[in-house]
Each structure stands twice: as structure tokens, then as C-alpha cells.
PDB file of C-alpha atoms in Angstrom:
ATOM      1  CA  UNK L   1       0.105   0.042   0.148  1.00  0.00           C
ATOM      2  CA  UNK L   2       2.833   2.473   1.084  1.00  0.00           C
ATOM      3  CA  UNK L   3       4.552   1.888  -2.442  1.00  0.00           C
ATOM      4  CA  UNK L   4       1.411   2.384  -4.372  1.00  0.00           C
ATOM      5  CA  UNK L   5       0.512   5.724  -2.524  1.00  0.00           C
ATOM      6  CA  UNK L   6       4.501   6.900  -3.277  1.00  0.00           C
ATOM      7  CA  UNK L   7       3.735   5.894  -6.872  1.00  0.00           C
ATOM      8  CA  UNK L   8       0.649   8.090  -6.935  1.00  0.00           C
ATOM      9  CA  UNK L   9       2.229  10.971  -5.502  1.00  0.00           C
ATOM     10  CA  UNK L  10       5.155  10.785  -7.888  1.00  0.00           C
ATOM     11  CA  UNK L  11       2.785  10.640 -10.747  1.00  0.00           C
ATOM     12  CA  UNK L  12       1.089  13.687  -9.512  1.00  0.00           C
ATOM     13  CA  UNK L  13       4.199  15.546  -9.040  1.00  0.00           C
ATOM     14  CA  UNK L  14       5.168  14.638 -12.857  1.00  0.00           C
ATOM     15  CA  UNK L  15       1.782  15.771 -14.129  1.00  0.00           C
ATOM     16  CA  UNK L  16       2.263  19.080 -12.157  1.00  0.00           C
ATOM     17  CA  UNK L  17       5.835  19.559 -13.292  1.00  0.00           C
ATOM     18  CA  UNK L  18       4.781  19.160 -17.244  1.00  0.00           C
ATOM     19  CA  UNK L  19       1.682  21.089 -16.907  1.00  0.00           C
ATOM     20  CA  UNK L  20       4.313  24.199 -15.615  1.00  0.00           C
ATOM     21  CA  UNK L  21       6.707  23.429 -18.519  1.00  0.00           C
ATOM     22  CA  UNK L  22       3.849  24.062 -21.329  1.00  0.00           C
ATOM     23  CA  UNK L  23       2.869  26.930 -18.966  1.00  0.00           C
ATOM     24  CA  UNK L  24       6.163  28.417 -19.025  1.00  0.00           C
ATOM     25  CA  UNK L  25       6.928  27.869 -22.754  1.00  0.00           C
ATOM     26  CA  UNK L  26       3.491  29.667 -23.641  1.00  0.00           C
ATOM     27  CA  UNK L  27       4.565  32.679 -21.536  1.00  0.00           C
ATOM     28  CA  UNK L  28       7.946  32.527 -23.087  1.00  0.00           C
ATOM     29  CA  UNK L  29       6.997  32.614 -26.960  1.00  0.00           C
ATOM     30  CA  UNK L  30       3.118  33.630 -27.311  1.00  0.00           C
ATOM     31  CA  UNK L  31       0.629  32.196 -29.468  1.00  0.00           C
ATOM     32  CA  UNK L  32       1.741  34.173 -32.761  1.00  0.00           C
ATOM     33  CA  UNK L  33       2.123  32.007 -35.901  1.00  0.00           C
ATOM     34  CA  UNK L  34       1.496  32.639 -39.636  1.00  0.00           C
ATOM     35  CA  UNK L  35      -2.306  33.281 -39.833  1.00  0.00           C
ATOM     36  CA  UNK L  36      -2.694  33.311 -36.282  1.00  0.00           C
ATOM     37  CA  UNK L  37      -4.794  36.293 -36.426  1.00  0.00           C
ATOM     38  CA  UNK L  38      -7.311  34.885 -38.947  1.00  0.00           C
ATOM     39  CA  UNK L  39     -10.734  34.146 -38.173  1.00  0.00           C
ATOM     40  CA  UNK L  40     -13.477  32.777 -40.860  1.00  0.00           C
ATOM     41  CA  UNK L  41     -16.249  34.512 -41.170  1.00  0.00           C
ATOM     42  CA  UNK L  42     -18.336  31.126 -41.407  1.00  0.00           C
ATOM     43  CA  UNK L  43     -16.943  27.962 -40.004  1.00  0.00           C
ATOM     44  CA  UNK L  44     -19.604  26.136 -41.827  1.00  0.00           C
ATOM     45  CA  UNK L  45     -18.311  26.690 -45.298  1.00  0.00           C
ATOM     46  CA  UNK L  46     -14.478  28.007 -44.337  1.00  0.00           C
ATOM     47  CA  UNK L  47     -13.120  26.113 -47.634  1.00  0.00           C
ATOM     48  CA  UNK L  48     -15.531  28.025 -49.762  1.00  0.00           C
ATOM     49  CA  UNK L  49     -14.401  31.331 -48.192  1.00  0.00           C
ATOM     50  CA  UNK L  50     -10.794  30.614 -49.050  1.00  0.00           C
ATOM     51  CA  UNK L  51     -11.753  30.172 -52.568  1.00  0.00           C
ATOM     52  CA  UNK L  52     -11.659  26.419 -53.902  1.00  0.00           C
ATOM     53  CA  UNK L  53     -10.155  27.454 -57.001  1.00  0.00           C
ATOM     54  CA  UNK L  54      -7.053  28.489 -55.052  1.00  0.00           C
ATOM     55  CA  UNK L  55      -6.971  25.947 -52.345  1.00  0.00           C
ATOM     56  CA  UNK L  56      -5.109  22.863 -52.842  1.00  0.00           C
ATOM     57  CA  UNK L  57      -5.596  19.821 -50.946  1.00  0.00           C
ATOM     58  CA  UNK L  58      -1.901  19.766 -49.595  1.00  0.00           C
ATOM     59  CA  UNK L  59      -2.265  23.229 -48.653  1.00  0.00           C
ATOM     60  CA  UNK L  60      -5.061  22.437 -45.811  1.00  0.00           C
ATOM     61  CA  UNK L  61      -4.317  21.999 -42.050  1.00  0.00           C
ATOM     62  CA  UNK L  62      -7.309  19.743 -41.588  1.00  0.00           C
ATOM     63  CA  UNK L  63      -8.977  20.180 -38.115  1.00  0.00           C
ATOM     64  CA  UNK L  64      -9.964  16.761 -36.854  1.00  0.00           C
ATOM     65  CA  UNK L  65     -11.787  15.167 -34.081  1.00  0.00           C
ATOM     66  CA  UNK L  66     -10.589  12.401 -32.046  1.00  0.00           C
ATOM     67  CA  UNK L  67     -12.852   9.534 -31.406  1.00  0.00           C
ATOM     68  CA  UNK L  68     -15.404  11.683 -33.347  1.00  0.00           C
ATOM     69  CA  UNK L  69     -18.523   9.772 -32.726  1.00  0.00           C
ATOM     70  CA  UNK L  70     -18.630   9.459 -28.738  1.00  0.00           C
ATOM     71  CA  UNK L  71     -20.948  11.921 -27.954  1.00  0.00           C
ATOM     72  CA  UNK L  72     -23.371   9.531 -26.645  1.00  0.00           C
ATOM     73  CA  UNK L  73     -21.055   6.558 -25.772  1.00  0.00           C
ATOM     74  CA  UNK L  74     -21.811   4.350 -22.914  1.00  0.00           C
ATOM     75  CA  UNK L  75     -24.237   5.498 -19.857  1.00  0.00           C
ATOM     76  CA  UNK L  76     -24.333   8.917 -19.006  1.00  0.00           C
ATOM     77  CA  UNK L  77     -22.469   9.662 -15.456  1.00  0.00           C
ATOM     78  CA  UNK L  78     -21.454   6.108 -15.435  1.00  0.00           C
ATOM     79  CA  UNK L  79     -19.379   4.624 -17.876  1.00  0.00           C
ATOM     80  CA  UNK L  80     -19.437   7.817 -20.614  1.00  0.00           C
ATOM     81  CA  UNK L  81     -17.098   9.942 -18.740  1.00  0.00           C
ATOM     82  CA  UNK L  82     -14.557   7.309 -19.376  1.00  0.00           C
ATOM     83  CA  UNK L  83     -14.813   7.010 -23.480  1.00  0.00           C
ATOM     84  CA  UNK L  84     -16.691  10.279 -24.257  1.00  0.00           C
ATOM     85  CA  UNK L  85     -14.132  12.220 -26.510  1.00  0.00           C
ATOM     86  CA  UNK L  86     -16.336  15.036 -28.015  1.00  0.00           C
ATOM     87  CA  UNK L  87     -19.744  16.343 -26.808  1.00  0.00           C
ATOM     88  CA  UNK L  88     -21.170  17.227 -30.349  1.00  0.00           C
ATOM     89  CA  UNK L  89     -22.779  15.403 -32.824  1.00  0.00           C
ATOM     90  CA  UNK L  90     -21.154  14.739 -35.882  1.00  0.00           C
ATOM     91  CA  UNK L  91     -23.332  16.934 -37.773  1.00  0.00           C
ATOM     92  CA  UNK L  92     -22.348  20.054 -35.144  1.00  0.00           C
ATOM     93  CA  UNK L  93     -18.705  19.303 -35.317  1.00  0.00           C
ATOM     94  CA  UNK L  94     -18.756  19.520 -39.016  1.00  0.00           C
ATOM     95  CA  UNK L  95     -20.567  22.816 -38.828  1.00  0.00           C
ATOM     96  CA  UNK L  96     -18.085  24.124 -36.271  1.00  0.00           C
ATOM     97  CA  UNK L  97     -15.345  23.509 -38.676  1.00  0.00           C
ATOM     98  CA  UNK L  98     -14.075  19.872 -38.715  1.00  0.00           C
ATOM     99  CA  UNK L  99     -13.039  18.341 -41.448  1.00  0.00           C
ATOM    100  CA  UNK L 100     -11.374  14.890 -40.468  1.00  0.00           C
ATOM    101  CA  UNK L 101     -13.368  12.415 -38.668  1.00  0.00           C
ATOM    102  CA  UNK L 102     -12.175   9.241 -36.592  1.00  0.00           C
ATOM    103  CA  UNK L 103     -14.584   6.697 -36.536  1.00  0.00           C
ATOM    104  CA  UNK L 104     -14.463   3.062 -34.839  1.00  0.00           C
ATOM    105  CA  UNK L 105     -16.682   0.384 -35.358  1.00  0.00           C
ATOM    106  CA  UNK L 106     -17.606  -3.034 -34.390  1.00  0.00           C
ATOM    107  CA  UNK L 107     -18.991  -6.179 -36.180  1.00  0.00           C
ATOM    108  CA  UNK L 108     -22.870  -5.226 -35.990  1.00  0.00           C
ATOM    109  CA  UNK L 109     -21.986  -1.415 -37.508  1.00  0.00           C
ATOM    110  CA  UNK L 110     -22.198   0.383 -34.408  1.00  0.00           C
ATOM    111  CA  UNK L 111     -19.785   2.559 -33.318  1.00  0.00           C
ATOM    112  CA  UNK L 112     -17.683   2.001 -30.355  1.00  0.00           C
ATOM    113  CA  UNK L 113     -14.659   2.941 -28.242  1.00  0.00           C
ATOM    114  CA  UNK L 114     -13.109  -0.015 -26.649  1.00  0.00           C
ATOM    115  CA  UNK L 115     -15.532  -2.218 -25.081  1.00  0.00           C
ATOM    116  CA  UNK L 116     -17.938   0.610 -25.017  1.00  0.00           C
ATOM    117  CA  UNK L 117     -20.504   1.302 -27.717  1.00  0.00           C
ATOM    118  CA  UNK L 118     -23.048   3.730 -28.957  1.00  0.00           C
ATOM    119  CA  UNK L 119     -25.304   4.300 -31.948  1.00  0.00           C
ATOM    120  CA  UNK L 120     -24.850   2.723 -35.687  1.00  0.00           C
ATOM    121  CA  UNK L 121     -22.780   4.073 -38.544  1.00  0.00           C
ATOM    122  CA  UNK L 122     -26.007   5.120 -39.994  1.00  0.00           C
ATOM    123  CA  UNK L 123     -26.060   7.622 -37.420  1.00  0.00           C
ATOM    124  CA  UNK L 124     -22.746   9.172 -38.682  1.00  0.00           C
ATOM    125  CA  UNK L 125     -23.400   8.531 -42.446  1.00  0.00           C
ATOM    126  CA  UNK L 126     -26.808  10.776 -41.947  1.00  0.00           C
ATOM    127  CA  UNK L 127     -25.300  13.539 -40.551  1.00  0.00           C
ATOM    128  CA  UNK L 128     -22.481  13.708 -43.113  1.00  0.00           C
ATOM    129  CA  UNK L 129     -25.011  13.779 -45.697  1.00  0.00           C
ATOM    130  CA  UNK L 130     -27.027  16.394 -44.014  1.00  0.00           C
ATOM    131  CA  UNK L 131     -23.813  18.472 -43.909  1.00  0.00           C
ATOM    132  CA  UNK L 132     -22.911  17.987 -47.518  1.00  0.00           C
ATOM    133  CA  UNK L 133     -26.534  18.729 -48.589  1.00  0.00           C
ATOM    134  CA  UNK L 134     -26.207  22.188 -46.922  1.00  0.00           C
ATOM    135  CA  UNK L 135     -22.669  23.152 -47.891  1.00  0.00           C
ATOM    136  CA  UNK L 136     -20.979  23.217 -51.609  1.00  0.00           C
ATOM    137  CA  UNK L 137     -17.240  23.078 -51.493  1.00  0.00           C
ATOM    138  CA  UNK L 138     -16.248  21.328 -48.073  1.00  0.00           C
ATOM    139  CA  UNK L 139     -14.113  18.541 -48.144  1.00  0.00           C
ATOM    140  CA  UNK L 140     -13.974  15.886 -45.586  1.00  0.00           C
ATOM    141  CA  UNK L 141     -11.454  12.926 -44.493  1.00  0.00           C
ATOM    142  CA  UNK L 142     -13.731  10.351 -43.112  1.00  0.00           C
ATOM    143  CA  UNK L 143     -11.471   7.576 -41.291  1.00  0.00           C
ATOM    144  CA  UNK L 144     -13.529   4.518 -40.408  1.00  0.00           C
ATOM    145  CA  UNK L 145     -11.313   1.677 -38.733  1.00  0.00           C
ATOM    146  CA  UNK L 146     -12.327  -1.549 -37.192  1.00  0.00           C
ATOM    147  CA  UNK L 147     -11.774  -1.153 -33.577  1.00  0.00           C
ATOM    148  CA  UNK L 148      -9.158  -2.978 -31.623  1.00  0.00           C
ATOM    149  CA  UNK L 149     -10.500  -6.446 -30.236  1.00  0.00           C
ATOM    150  CA  UNK L 150     -13.260  -6.734 -32.908  1.00  0.00           C
ATOM    151  CA  UNK L 151     -14.097  -8.122 -36.201  1.00  0.00           C
ATOM    152  CA  UNK L 152     -14.497  -6.307 -39.406  1.00  0.00           C
ATOM    153  CA  UNK L 153     -18.350  -5.620 -40.157  1.00  0.00           C
ATOM    154  CA  UNK L 154     -19.374  -7.727 -43.013  1.00  0.00           C
ATOM    155  CA  UNK L 155     -19.194  -6.386 -46.649  1.00  0.00           C
ATOM    156  CA  UNK L 156     -18.639  -3.066 -44.956  1.00  0.00           C
ATOM    157  CA  UNK L 157     -16.498  -1.219 -47.694  1.00  0.00           C
ATOM    158  CA  UNK L 158     -19.806  -2.116 -50.146  1.00  0.00           C
ATOM    159  CA  UNK L 159     -21.899  -0.561 -47.578  1.00  0.00           C
ATOM    160  CA  UNK L 160     -19.674   2.780 -47.579  1.00  0.00           C
ATOM    161  CA  UNK L 161     -19.844   2.652 -51.471  1.00  0.00           C
ATOM    162  CA  UNK L 162     -23.528   2.297 -51.645  1.00  0.00           C
ATOM    163  CA  UNK L 163     -24.051   5.126 -48.944  1.00  0.00           C
ATOM    164  CA  UNK L 164     -21.371   7.781 -50.169  1.00  0.00           C
ATOM    165  CA  UNK L 165     -20.704   6.818 -53.533  1.00  0.00           C
ATOM    166  CA  UNK L 166     -21.814   9.750 -55.242  1.00  0.00           C
ATOM    167  CA  UNK L 167     -19.590  11.947 -52.787  1.00  0.00           C
ATOM    168  CA  UNK L 168     -16.277   9.742 -52.785  1.00  0.00           C
ATOM    169  CA  UNK L 169     -13.057  11.147 -53.989  1.00  0.00           C
ATOM    170  CA  UNK L 170     -10.919   7.857 -55.507  1.00  0.00           C
ATOM    171  CA  UNK L 171      -7.740   6.716 -54.379  1.00  0.00           C
ATOM    172  CA  UNK L 172      -5.248   8.695 -56.290  1.00  0.00           C
ATOM    173  CA  UNK L 173      -1.829  10.020 -55.335  1.00  0.00           C
ATOM    174  CA  UNK L 174      -2.665  13.126 -57.764  1.00  0.00           C
ATOM    175  CA  UNK L 175      -5.288  14.407 -55.544  1.00  0.00           C
ATOM    176  CA  UNK L 176      -2.764  15.976 -53.467  1.00  0.00           C
ATOM    177  CA  UNK L 177      -1.681  18.323 -55.645  1.00  0.00           C
ATOM    178  CA  UNK L 178      -5.433  19.330 -56.903  1.00  0.00           C
ATOM    179  CA  UNK L 179      -7.534  22.180 -55.936  1.00  0.00           C
ATOM    180  CA  UNK L 180     -10.857  21.696 -53.911  1.00  0.00           C
ATOM    181  CA  UNK L 181     -12.605  23.230 -57.031  1.00  0.00           C
ATOM    182  CA  UNK L 182     -10.931  20.465 -59.395  1.00  0.00           C
ATOM    183  CA  UNK L 183     -11.982  17.314 -57.070  1.00  0.00           C
ATOM    184  CA  UNK L 184     -15.656  18.981 -56.905  1.00  0.00           C
ATOM    185  CA  UNK L 185     -18.418  17.730 -57.031  1.00  0.00           C
ATOM    186  CA  UNK L 186     -16.597  14.683 -55.030  1.00  0.00           C
ATOM    187  CA  UNK L 187     -16.121  15.877 -51.533  1.00  0.00           C
ATOM    188  CA  UNK L 188     -15.304  12.864 -49.156  1.00  0.00           C
ATOM    189  CA  UNK L 189     -12.060  11.130 -48.844  1.00  0.00           C
ATOM    190  CA  UNK L 190     -12.918   7.811 -46.987  1.00  0.00           C
ATOM    191  CA  UNK L 191     -10.291   5.919 -45.617  1.00  0.00           C
ATOM    192  CA  UNK L 192     -11.091   2.313 -44.696  1.00  0.00           C
ATOM    193  CA  UNK L 193      -8.923   0.355 -42.119  1.00  0.00           C
ATOM    194  CA  UNK L 194     -10.320  -3.342 -42.103  1.00  0.00           C
ATOM    195  CA  UNK L 195      -8.442  -5.446 -39.184  1.00  0.00           C
ATOM    196  CA  UNK L 196      -8.732  -8.661 -41.600  1.00  0.00           C
ATOM    197  CA  UNK L 197     -10.819  -7.863 -44.701  1.00  0.00           C
ATOM    198  CA  UNK L 198      -9.201  -6.781 -47.759  1.00  0.00           C
ATOM    199  CA  UNK L 199      -7.737  -3.134 -48.386  1.00  0.00           C
ATOM    200  CA  UNK L 200      -9.107  -0.822 -50.430  1.00  0.00           C
ATOM    201  CA  UNK L 201      -6.897  -0.974 -54.077  1.00  0.00           C
ATOM    202  CA  UNK L 202      -5.569   1.998 -55.998  1.00  0.00           C
ATOM    203  CA  UNK L 203      -8.552   3.778 -57.849  1.00  0.00           C
ATOM    204  CA  UNK L 204     -10.667   2.342 -55.506  1.00  0.00           C
ATOM    205  CA  UNK L 205     -13.539   4.756 -54.116  1.00  0.00           C
ATOM    206  CA  UNK L 206     -12.097   4.271 -50.641  1.00  0.00           C
ATOM    207  CA  UNK L 207      -8.398   4.966 -49.632  1.00  0.00           C
ATOM    208  CA  UNK L 208      -6.288   2.196 -47.924  1.00  0.00           C
ATOM    209  CA  UNK L 209      -5.061   3.038 -44.298  1.00  0.00           C
ATOM    210  CA  UNK L 210      -1.541   4.289 -45.503  1.00  0.00           C
ATOM    211  CA  UNK L 211      -2.905   7.079 -46.577  1.00  0.00           C
ATOM    212  CA  UNK L 212      -3.487   8.178 -42.986  1.00  0.00           C
ATOM    213  CA  UNK L 213      -0.816   7.883 -40.774  1.00  0.00           C
ATOM    214  CA  UNK L 214       0.301   8.947 -37.358  1.00  0.00           C
ATOM    215  CA  UNK L 215       2.294   8.159 -34.308  1.00  0.00           C
ATOM    216  CA  UNK L 216      -0.057   7.577 -31.300  1.00  0.00           C
ATOM    217  CA  UNK L 217       1.434   8.445 -27.997  1.00  0.00           C
ATOM    218  CA  UNK L 218      -0.360   6.691 -25.446  1.00  0.00           C
ATOM    219  CA  UNK L 219       0.452   9.075 -22.138  1.00  0.00           C
ATOM    220  CA  UNK L 220      -1.506  11.214 -19.834  1.00  0.00           C
ATOM    221  CA  UNK L 221       1.596  13.462 -19.278  1.00  0.00           C
ATOM    222  CA  UNK L 222       0.883  16.637 -21.356  1.00  0.00           C
ATOM    223  CA  UNK L 223       4.319  17.880 -22.026  1.00  0.00           C
ATOM    224  CA  UNK L 224       5.718  14.408 -22.911  1.00  0.00           C
ATOM    225  CA  UNK L 225       2.584  14.187 -25.632  1.00  0.00           C
ATOM    226  CA  UNK L 226       3.446  17.675 -26.864  1.00  0.00           C
ATOM    227  CA  UNK L 227       7.295  17.061 -27.499  1.00  0.00           C
ATOM    228  CA  UNK L 228       6.692  13.536 -28.659  1.00  0.00           C
ATOM    229  CA  UNK L 229       4.039  15.042 -31.480  1.00  0.00           C
ATOM    230  CA  UNK L 230       6.619  17.511 -32.366  1.00  0.00           C
ATOM    231  CA  UNK L 231       9.345  15.068 -32.906  1.00  0.00           C
ATOM    232  CA  UNK L 232       7.329  12.907 -34.866  1.00  0.00           C
ATOM    233  CA  UNK L 233       6.156  15.740 -37.206  1.00  0.00           C
ATOM    234  CA  UNK L 234       9.392  16.904 -37.687  1.00  0.00           C
ATOM    235  CA  UNK L 235      10.575  13.598 -39.097  1.00  0.00           C
ATOM    236  CA  UNK L 236       7.438  13.779 -41.774  1.00  0.00           C
ATOM    237  CA  UNK L 237       8.400  15.217 -45.453  1.00  0.00           C
ATOM    238  CA  UNK L 238       7.080  18.321 -46.260  1.00  0.00           C
ATOM    239  CA  UNK L 239       3.205  18.464 -47.546  1.00  0.00           C
ATOM    240  CA  UNK L 240       4.266  19.448 -50.880  1.00  0.00           C
ATOM    241  CA  UNK L 241       5.866  16.537 -51.389  1.00  0.00           C
ATOM    242  CA  UNK L 242       4.161  13.995 -49.212  1.00  0.00           C
ATOM    243  CA  UNK L 243       1.298  11.532 -50.980  1.00  0.00           C
ATOM    244  CA  UNK L 244      -0.154  10.653 -47.684  1.00  0.00           C
ATOM    245  CA  UNK L 245      -1.721  12.616 -44.799  1.00  0.00           C
ATOM    246  CA  UNK L 246      -0.169  12.649 -41.371  1.00  0.00           C
ATOM    247  CA  UNK L 247      -2.272  13.274 -38.271  1.00  0.00           C
ATOM    248  CA  UNK L 248      -1.083  14.890 -35.044  1.00  0.00           C
ATOM    249  CA  UNK L 249      -3.345  14.664 -31.996  1.00  0.00           C
ATOM    250  CA  UNK L 250      -3.643  17.165 -29.485  1.00  0.00           C
ATOM    251  CA  UNK L 251      -4.639  14.599 -26.678  1.00  0.00           C
ATOM    252  CA  UNK L 252      -3.425  13.355 -23.462  1.00  0.00           C
ATOM    253  CA  UNK L 253      -4.888   9.767 -22.543  1.00  0.00           C
ATOM    254  CA  UNK L 254      -5.956   8.473 -19.049  1.00  0.00           C
ATOM    255  CA  UNK L 255      -4.223   5.768 -17.701  1.00  0.00           C
ATOM    256  CA  UNK L 256      -5.363   2.772 -15.811  1.00  0.00           C
ATOM    257  CA  UNK L 257      -2.843   3.083 -13.095  1.00  0.00           C
ATOM    258  CA  UNK L 258      -3.985   6.610 -12.281  1.00  0.00           C
ATOM    259  CA  UNK L 259      -6.696   7.887 -10.014  1.00  0.00           C
ATOM    260  CA  UNK L 260      -7.841  10.185 -12.694  1.00  0.00           C
ATOM    261  CA  UNK L 261      -9.442   8.070 -15.474  1.00  0.00           C
ATOM    262  CA  UNK L 262     -12.134  10.283 -17.007  1.00  0.00           C
ATOM    263  CA  UNK L 263     -11.134  11.910 -20.462  1.00  0.00           C
ATOM    264  CA  UNK L 264     -11.953  15.368 -19.833  1.00  0.00           C
ATOM    265  CA  UNK L 265      -9.751  16.371 -17.086  1.00  0.00           C
ATOM    266  CA  UNK L 266      -6.581  14.301 -18.652  1.00  0.00           C
ATOM    267  CA  UNK L 267      -6.851  15.667 -22.033  1.00  0.00           C
ATOM    268  CA  UNK L 268      -7.565  19.271 -20.826  1.00  0.00           C
ATOM    269  CA  UNK L 269      -4.114  19.300 -19.549  1.00  0.00           C
ATOM    270  CA  UNK L 270      -3.034  19.495 -23.239  1.00  0.00           C
ATOM    271  CA  UNK L 271      -6.124  21.221 -24.933  1.00  0.00           C
ATOM    272  CA  UNK L 272      -5.242  24.897 -24.185  1.00  0.00           C
ATOM    273  CA  UNK L 273      -1.900  24.654 -25.863  1.00  0.00           C
ATOM    274  CA  UNK L 274      -3.046  23.796 -29.424  1.00  0.00           C
ATOM    275  CA  UNK L 275      -1.890  27.235 -30.765  1.00  0.00           C
ATOM    276  CA  UNK L 276       1.328  26.889 -28.647  1.00  0.00           C
ATOM    277  CA  UNK L 277       1.858  23.606 -30.789  1.00  0.00           C
ATOM    278  CA  UNK L 278       1.734  25.680 -33.975  1.00  0.00           C
ATOM    279  CA  UNK L 279       3.804  28.353 -32.609  1.00  0.00           C
ATOM    280  CA  UNK L 280       6.426  25.565 -32.205  1.00  0.00           C
ATOM    281  CA  UNK L 281       6.119  23.906 -35.480  1.00  0.00           C
ATOM    282  CA  UNK L 282       6.889  27.319 -37.075  1.00  0.00           C
ATOM    283  CA  UNK L 283       9.914  28.435 -34.598  1.00  0.00           C
ATOM    284  CA  UNK L 284      11.170  24.912 -34.746  1.00  0.00           C
ATOM    285  CA  UNK L 285      11.587  24.881 -38.677  1.00  0.00           C
ATOM    286  CA  UNK L 286       8.821  22.537 -39.808  1.00  0.00           C
ATOM    287  CA  UNK L 287       5.765  24.384 -39.888  1.00  0.00           C
ATOM    288  CA  UNK L 288       5.437  22.887 -43.642  1.00  0.00           C
ATOM    289  CA  UNK L 289       4.844  19.630 -41.932  1.00  0.00           C
ATOM    290  CA  UNK L 290       1.562  19.912 -40.294  1.00  0.00           C
ATOM    291  CA  UNK L 291      -1.509  18.687 -42.019  1.00  0.00           C
ATOM    292  CA  UNK L 292      -4.152  16.881 -40.009  1.00  0.00           C
ATOM    293  CA  UNK L 293      -4.482  18.312 -36.507  1.00  0.00           C
ATOM    294  CA  UNK L 294      -7.082  16.789 -34.311  1.00  0.00           C
ATOM    295  CA  UNK L 295      -8.088  17.224 -30.652  1.00  0.00           C
ATOM    296  CA  UNK L 296     -10.812  16.083 -28.154  1.00  0.00           C
ATOM    297  CA  UNK L 297     -13.611  18.215 -27.511  1.00  0.00           C
ATOM    298  CA  UNK L 298     -13.257  20.584 -30.494  1.00  0.00           C
ATOM    299  CA  UNK L 299     -13.640  24.349 -30.143  1.00  0.00           C
ATOM    300  CA  UNK L 300     -13.900  27.201 -32.272  1.00  0.00           C
ATOM    301  CA  UNK L 301     -10.393  28.436 -31.685  1.00  0.00           C
ATOM    302  CA  UNK L 302      -9.186  25.257 -32.676  1.00  0.00           C
ATOM    303  CA  UNK L 303     -10.466  25.432 -36.025  1.00  0.00           C
ATOM    304  CA  UNK L 304      -9.762  29.046 -36.274  1.00  0.00           C
ATOM    305  CA  UNK L 305      -6.123  28.195 -35.779  1.00  0.00           C
ATOM    306  CA  UNK L 306      -5.931  25.638 -38.613  1.00  0.00           C
ATOM    307  CA  UNK L 307      -7.799  27.784 -41.003  1.00  0.00           C
ATOM    308  CA  UNK L 308      -5.662  30.671 -40.046  1.00  0.00           C
ATOM    309  CA  UNK L 309      -2.460  28.629 -41.045  1.00  0.00           C
ATOM    310  CA  UNK L 310      -4.325  27.538 -44.406  1.00  0.00           C
ATOM    311  CA  UNK L 311      -5.057  30.882 -45.496  1.00  0.00           C
ATOM    312  CA  UNK L 312      -1.683  31.967 -44.715  1.00  0.00           C
ATOM    313  CA  UNK L 313      -0.450  29.301 -46.799  1.00  0.00           C
ATOM    314  CA  UNK L 314      -2.764  30.333 -49.607  1.00  0.00           C
ATOM    315  CA  UNK L 315      -1.445  33.797 -49.331  1.00  0.00           C
ATOM    316  CA  UNK L 316       2.374  32.797 -49.578  1.00  0.00           C
ATOM    317  CA  UNK L 317       2.650  33.923 -45.769  1.00  0.00           C
ATOM    318  CA  UNK L 318       3.769  30.059 -45.026  1.00  0.00           C
ATOM    319  CA  UNK L 319       5.722  27.558 -47.104  1.00  0.00           C
ATOM    320  CA  UNK L 320       4.402  24.084 -47.381  1.00  0.00           C
TER     321      UNK L 320
END
């Protein structure tokens, strides 16, 4: 018992130290980066606002959500706090400005996060279609994967093709250098990551898992996650030459051996430093690597930061 208490005391000290480290860094360098002052007039239509004829796919800093469809997961006030990473529906996230969705499914096509499950994937598709019907030039990256420990839904690739076929941008390396206008009226890049089923092939309506990469760092220590994200991002090629999407997640993950295992108080340790991360990307010389930037409990300021860098790239104020 004594050793366990001592371990927990040390962990609390480590968290406090790391939070102070990020706070000090923010005070020393501020939140300025190319496009930091920019605010879209209409987040629901921010790509349209930036001019689809000028905006190329590889110029975009895509605001994304982590575990996107968990707003109603589990049982309220009982199991939900341990798995909920977003409090908005898919539709409301898209209206807020989210353009990358992270969806995990199980055998029966229900969305899940670990052992907890929520509504059917049909709810996600319905929300996406509603958003697409209300906008004209917004491109979405929809990543769907079979959750660890589960089997692939039967014929799921056919289901996705049937549901989204008219909107799907086919798997094509040339898409990265095209403008949004050149891709229209197709508007969804759907990345399907099955565990055992066949992966999408070149030219397919769906994109294979290798087109969306990341380096998941499983920690509740905010500075550790922050610096690891920077390190892995710095090792990527610039977006101008990259033929895949690379994601950084501004999140911290509850650990089973820590007294605080609810998502919100843990991820909050890093959440407010999203602009600081972008600042550090540019000050350390690899702002041209930033592409997909995801978070828990997405807010307007997070979206504005991503759109701001995108605007700066279009205006030639930030290199890619």
C-alpha cells in the first residue's frame, strides 16, 4: 500500500511539472504564427471562403476530432466519462469546422470506443450527408477503422460505397496537388482500415489505411505528448511532397494506474496549448509538415487556428 501511494504521489508531481513546463513555454514565446490572427466568417463554409479554385488539398491544415462519434457513448454519468471524447454530434462538429472524422466500428456496424458502444454507423453517415447537402465546397476526410479487439463488419466496403458513392473522391496520389474546385463535386475522402478484410486498392472509391498515418503516443503527461508530437512531425516530409495524410493529435490519454481515468480532465491538460503547438512547429522550422491536427472536445478557436495557417499558405505567408 505504501509503495502504491508513493507511486501516485510521484505521478502527480510529474503531471504538475509537465503542466508548468507548457505554461512557461507559452509565456516565453506567445501564440503567434502565420495566420494566427485570421478568423473565418463562416466556419461551416470555411473552405468556400478561402476560394476552392485557389485552395489545394496539400495546403490545408485539417481540423480533426479524435474518437469523433463518442458524444453519446456508454451510460451518462456512469461509463460515458471514461470514453467520451466529443460532446457534439457529427453534424455539429462539421458545422463548427471539423473536416477530419475518426470513427471506430465493431462487427454489427455500431460505433464503439474500446468495449463501450453507441449508435449505428448509419447515424454518422446521415449527419455527413446532411452537412454535404447544406454546403457546396467543403471536403471531408472520413477515417473508419475496425476497433481493436473486434471483427470487421461484413461487406463494409460495399456499404460505404452504397451510402457515399456519389461523394467519394477515389484513391489517387494526384489528388494531393489538386485544388478543391478540381475535386468537386466529389467531396469525401473515405479511408477504410479493416483488421482482416481486404484493403482498398488503387483507384478504388475508398482509400487504404496507408494514406492516413500518425504516431499514437499513449500518455497522460501533457509535455511528453506535446514534445513527442513535435518530434514525430519533424520527421515527416513536407506536405508539398507527401502522398499521404499525417495526423497529430492534441490529446492526453487516461492511464489505468492513475486515479484520474475520465477523459475530459486528463485531455484538458494539453487542450489549451493547441496554438502553442502550431507556434512551435514554425519556430522549430517544420511548419510545412503540419497537415491533420486533431483534438478532443473541439472548439471554435482550434478550428480558427487550423484555418488561419491554411489561409497563410494560400497567401504565400507560410511555406508548404
